Structure formats: C-alpha cells, structure tokens
JSON list of C-alpha atoms in Angstrom, two decimals:
[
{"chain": "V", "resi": 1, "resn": "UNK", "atom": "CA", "xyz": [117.31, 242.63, 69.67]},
{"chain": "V", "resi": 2, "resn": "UNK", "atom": "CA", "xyz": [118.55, 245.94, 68.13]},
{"chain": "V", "resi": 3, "resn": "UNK", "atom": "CA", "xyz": [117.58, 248.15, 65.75]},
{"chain": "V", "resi": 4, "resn": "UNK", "atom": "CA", "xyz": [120.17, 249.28, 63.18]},
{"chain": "V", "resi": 5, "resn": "UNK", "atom": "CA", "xyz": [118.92, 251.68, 60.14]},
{"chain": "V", "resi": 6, "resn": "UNK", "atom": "CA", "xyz": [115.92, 250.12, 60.35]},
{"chain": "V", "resi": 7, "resn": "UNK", "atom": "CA", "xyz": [117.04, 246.60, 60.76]},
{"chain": "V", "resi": 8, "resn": "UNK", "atom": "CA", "xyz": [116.60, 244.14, 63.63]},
{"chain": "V", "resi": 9, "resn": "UNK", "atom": "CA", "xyz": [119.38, 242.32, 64.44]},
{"chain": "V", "resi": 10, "resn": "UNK", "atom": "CA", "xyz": [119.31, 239.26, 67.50]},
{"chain": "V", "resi": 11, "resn": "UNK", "atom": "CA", "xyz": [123.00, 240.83, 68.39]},
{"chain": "V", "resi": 12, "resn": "UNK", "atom": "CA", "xyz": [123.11, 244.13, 70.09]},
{"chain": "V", "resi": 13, "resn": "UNK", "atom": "CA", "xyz": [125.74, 246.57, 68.34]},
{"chain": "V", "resi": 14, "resn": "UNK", "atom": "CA", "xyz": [129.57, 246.05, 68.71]},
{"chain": "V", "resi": 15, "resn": "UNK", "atom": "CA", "xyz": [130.04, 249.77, 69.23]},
{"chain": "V", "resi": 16, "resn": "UNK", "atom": "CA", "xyz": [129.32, 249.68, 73.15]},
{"chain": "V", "resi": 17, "resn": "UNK", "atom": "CA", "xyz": [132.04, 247.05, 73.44]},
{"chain": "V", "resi": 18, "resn": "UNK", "atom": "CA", "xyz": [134.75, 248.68, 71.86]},
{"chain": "V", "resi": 19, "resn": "UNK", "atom": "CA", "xyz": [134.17, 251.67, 74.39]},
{"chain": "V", "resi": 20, "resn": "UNK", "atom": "CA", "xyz": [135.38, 249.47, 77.05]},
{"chain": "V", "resi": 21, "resn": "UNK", "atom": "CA", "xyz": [137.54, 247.25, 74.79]},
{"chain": "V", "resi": 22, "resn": "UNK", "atom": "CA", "xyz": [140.19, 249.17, 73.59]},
{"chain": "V", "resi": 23, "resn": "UNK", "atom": "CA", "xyz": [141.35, 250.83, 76.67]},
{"chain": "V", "resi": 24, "resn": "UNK", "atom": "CA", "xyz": [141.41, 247.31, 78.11]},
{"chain": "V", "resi": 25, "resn": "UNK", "atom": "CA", "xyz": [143.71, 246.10, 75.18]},
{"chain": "V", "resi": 26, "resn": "UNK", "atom": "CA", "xyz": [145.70, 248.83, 75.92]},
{"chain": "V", "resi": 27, "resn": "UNK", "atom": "CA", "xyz": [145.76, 248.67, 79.14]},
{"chain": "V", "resi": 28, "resn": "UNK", "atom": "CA", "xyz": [146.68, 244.95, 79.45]},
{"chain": "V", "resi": 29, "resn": "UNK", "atom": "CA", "xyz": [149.41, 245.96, 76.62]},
{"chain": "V", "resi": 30, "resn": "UNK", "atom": "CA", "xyz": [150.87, 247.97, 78.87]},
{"chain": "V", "resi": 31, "resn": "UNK", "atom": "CA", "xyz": [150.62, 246.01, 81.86]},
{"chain": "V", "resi": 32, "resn": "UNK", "atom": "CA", "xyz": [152.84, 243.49, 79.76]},
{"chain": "V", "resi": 33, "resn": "UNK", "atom": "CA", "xyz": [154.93, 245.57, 78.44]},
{"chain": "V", "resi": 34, "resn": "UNK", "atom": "CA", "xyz": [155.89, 246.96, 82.13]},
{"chain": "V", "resi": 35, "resn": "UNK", "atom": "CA", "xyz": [156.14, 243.33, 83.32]},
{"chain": "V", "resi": 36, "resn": "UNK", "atom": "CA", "xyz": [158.43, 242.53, 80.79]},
{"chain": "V", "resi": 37, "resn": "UNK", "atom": "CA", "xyz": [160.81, 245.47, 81.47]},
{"chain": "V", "resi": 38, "resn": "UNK", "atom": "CA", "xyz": [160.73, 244.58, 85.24]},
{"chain": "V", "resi": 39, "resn": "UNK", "atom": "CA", "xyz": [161.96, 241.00, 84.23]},
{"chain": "V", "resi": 40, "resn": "UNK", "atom": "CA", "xyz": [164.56, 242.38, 82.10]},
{"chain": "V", "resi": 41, "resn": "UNK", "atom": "CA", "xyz": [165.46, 244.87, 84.68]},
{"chain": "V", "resi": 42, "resn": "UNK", "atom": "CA", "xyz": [165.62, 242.42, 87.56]},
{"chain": "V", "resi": 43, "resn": "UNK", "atom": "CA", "xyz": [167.47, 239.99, 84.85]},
{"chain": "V", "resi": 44, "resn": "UNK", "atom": "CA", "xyz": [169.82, 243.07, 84.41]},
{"chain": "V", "resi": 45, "resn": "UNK", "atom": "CA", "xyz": [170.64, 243.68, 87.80]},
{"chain": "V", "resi": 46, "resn": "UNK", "atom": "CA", "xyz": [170.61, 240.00, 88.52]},
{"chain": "V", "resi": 47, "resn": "UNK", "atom": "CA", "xyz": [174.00, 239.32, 86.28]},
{"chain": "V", "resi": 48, "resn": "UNK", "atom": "CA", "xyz": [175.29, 242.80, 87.54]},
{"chain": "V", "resi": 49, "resn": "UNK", "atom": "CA", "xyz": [175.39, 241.02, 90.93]},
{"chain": "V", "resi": 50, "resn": "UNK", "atom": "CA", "xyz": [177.22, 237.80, 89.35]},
{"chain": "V", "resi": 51, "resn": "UNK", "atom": "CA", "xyz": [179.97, 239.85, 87.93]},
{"chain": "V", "resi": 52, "resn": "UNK", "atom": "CA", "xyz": [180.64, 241.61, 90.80]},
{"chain": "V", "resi": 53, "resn": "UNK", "atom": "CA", "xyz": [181.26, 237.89, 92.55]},
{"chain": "V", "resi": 54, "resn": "UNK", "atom": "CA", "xyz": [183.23, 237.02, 89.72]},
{"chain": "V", "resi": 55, "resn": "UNK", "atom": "CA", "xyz": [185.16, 240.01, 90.15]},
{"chain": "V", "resi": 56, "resn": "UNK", "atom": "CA", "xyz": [185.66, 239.63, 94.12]},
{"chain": "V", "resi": 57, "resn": "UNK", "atom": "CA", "xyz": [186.90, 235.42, 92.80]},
{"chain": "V", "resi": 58, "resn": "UNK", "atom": "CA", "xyz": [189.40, 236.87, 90.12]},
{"chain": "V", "resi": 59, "resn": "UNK", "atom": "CA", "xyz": [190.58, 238.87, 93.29]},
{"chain": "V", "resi": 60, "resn": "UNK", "atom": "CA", "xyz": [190.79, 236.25, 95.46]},
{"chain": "V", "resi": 61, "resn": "UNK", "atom": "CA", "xyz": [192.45, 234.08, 92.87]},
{"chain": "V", "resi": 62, "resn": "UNK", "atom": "CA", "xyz": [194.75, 236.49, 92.18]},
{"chain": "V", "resi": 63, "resn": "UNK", "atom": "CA", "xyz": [196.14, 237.85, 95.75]},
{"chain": "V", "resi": 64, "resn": "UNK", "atom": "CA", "xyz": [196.35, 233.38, 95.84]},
{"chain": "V", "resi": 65, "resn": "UNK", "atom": "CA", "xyz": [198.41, 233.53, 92.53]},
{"chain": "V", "resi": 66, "resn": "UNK", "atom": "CA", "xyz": [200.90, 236.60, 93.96]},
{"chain": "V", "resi": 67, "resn": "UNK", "atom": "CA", "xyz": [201.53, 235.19, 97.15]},
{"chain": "V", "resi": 68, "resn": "UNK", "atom": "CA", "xyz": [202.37, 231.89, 95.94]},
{"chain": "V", "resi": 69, "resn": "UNK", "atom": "CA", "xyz": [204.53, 233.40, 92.88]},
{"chain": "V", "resi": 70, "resn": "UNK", "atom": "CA", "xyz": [206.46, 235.26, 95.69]},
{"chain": "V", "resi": 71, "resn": "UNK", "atom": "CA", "xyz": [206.99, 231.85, 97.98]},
{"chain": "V", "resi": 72, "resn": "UNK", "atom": "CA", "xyz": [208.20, 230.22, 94.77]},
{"chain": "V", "resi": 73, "resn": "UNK", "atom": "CA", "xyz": [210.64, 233.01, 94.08]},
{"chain": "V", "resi": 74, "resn": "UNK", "atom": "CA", "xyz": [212.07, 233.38, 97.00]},
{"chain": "V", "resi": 75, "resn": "UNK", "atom": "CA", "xyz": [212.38, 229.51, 97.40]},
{"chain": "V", "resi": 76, "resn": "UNK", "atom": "CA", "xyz": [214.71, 229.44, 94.05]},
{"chain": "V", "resi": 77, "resn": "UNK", "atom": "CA", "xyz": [216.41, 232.45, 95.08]},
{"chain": "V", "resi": 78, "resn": "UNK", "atom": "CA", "xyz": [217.63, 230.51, 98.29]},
{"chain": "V", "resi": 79, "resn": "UNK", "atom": "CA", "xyz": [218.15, 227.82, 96.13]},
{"chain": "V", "resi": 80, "resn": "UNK", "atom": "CA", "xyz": [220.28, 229.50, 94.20]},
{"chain": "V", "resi": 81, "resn": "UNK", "atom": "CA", "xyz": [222.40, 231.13, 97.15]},
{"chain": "V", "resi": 82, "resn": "UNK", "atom": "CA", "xyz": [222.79, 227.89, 98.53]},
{"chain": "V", "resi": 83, "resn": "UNK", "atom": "CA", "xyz": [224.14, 226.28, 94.95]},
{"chain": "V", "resi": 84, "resn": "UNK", "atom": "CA", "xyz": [226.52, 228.99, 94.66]},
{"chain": "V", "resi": 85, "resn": "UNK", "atom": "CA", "xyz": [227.58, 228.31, 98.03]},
{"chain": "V", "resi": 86, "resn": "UNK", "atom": "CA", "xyz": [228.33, 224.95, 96.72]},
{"chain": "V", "resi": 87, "resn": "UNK", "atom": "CA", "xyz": [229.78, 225.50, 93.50]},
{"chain": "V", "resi": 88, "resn": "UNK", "atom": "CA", "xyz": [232.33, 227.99, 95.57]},
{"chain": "V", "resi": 89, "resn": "UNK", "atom": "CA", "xyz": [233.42, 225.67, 97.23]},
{"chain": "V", "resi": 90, "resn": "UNK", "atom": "CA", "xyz": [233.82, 222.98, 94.49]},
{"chain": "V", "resi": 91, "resn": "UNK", "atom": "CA", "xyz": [235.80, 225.33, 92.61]},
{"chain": "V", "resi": 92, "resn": "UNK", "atom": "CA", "xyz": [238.22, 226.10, 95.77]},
{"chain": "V", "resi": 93, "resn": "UNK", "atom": "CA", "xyz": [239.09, 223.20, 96.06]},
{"chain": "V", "resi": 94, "resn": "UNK", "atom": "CA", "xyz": [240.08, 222.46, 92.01]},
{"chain": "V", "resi": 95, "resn": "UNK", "atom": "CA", "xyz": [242.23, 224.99, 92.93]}
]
C-alpha cells in the first residue's frame, strides 16, 4: 500500500514506472524503426542486384540479336548476288 496526500491506495504510484517506461518505449521505437530501414535497405539493394542481371540478359540478348541480324544480312546479300547472277544471264540470252 501507498500513501498519496494522505491517502492509502492498494496500488503503489505509477510514477516509478514511467521512469523506466518511457525510455523503453523509446527505445523499442527505435529498435523498430532501425529494423525497418535495414529491411528496406537490404530490399533496396536486393532489386539493385536484379537489375543489374537484367541488364547483363538485355546484353546477352542483344550481342544474340546483332549477330544473328548480321548472318541474316549477309545471307540475303549473297542471295541477292547470286539472283543477279541469274537474271544476267536470263537477260543475255533474250538478247
């Protein structure tokens, strides 16, 4: 029991607990708060790292994409030596 202005109370006064409680409430704020910026952080870098690979695949992709664009072209461009080679030849002998 506890004596308050002259009353007796069965509960002992709040005021020792909020000594100790509001640092802890802090405290723990804080600790969440930091825990939550880690995750975001670590979330941050995490999709940093995806990019990059999606970067390196557009790469890839694209080197792919040239190389095959350059077999193609020079495919039609023999093509299209050997079809003038032909059409020369048609038209020599129309002559």
């Amino acid at each position: 029991m506890a004596r308050e202005a002259g009353v007796v109370t069965a509960y002992p006064s709040a005021a020792p607990a909020n000594d100790w409680l509001r640092p802890a409430v802090v405290l723990g704020a804080l600790a969440l708060l930091l825990a939550a910026f880690h995750g975001v952080r670590q979330e941050i870098k995490d999709v940093r790292q995806e990019i990059q690979g999606v970067r390196q695949e557009i790469q890839g992709v694209r080197l792919e994409f040239k190389a095959d664009l350059q077999a193609v072209e020079t495919r039609l461009r023999a093509d299209n030596r050997a079809l003038e080679d032909k059409l020369d030849r048609v038209l020599e002998t129309l002559r």
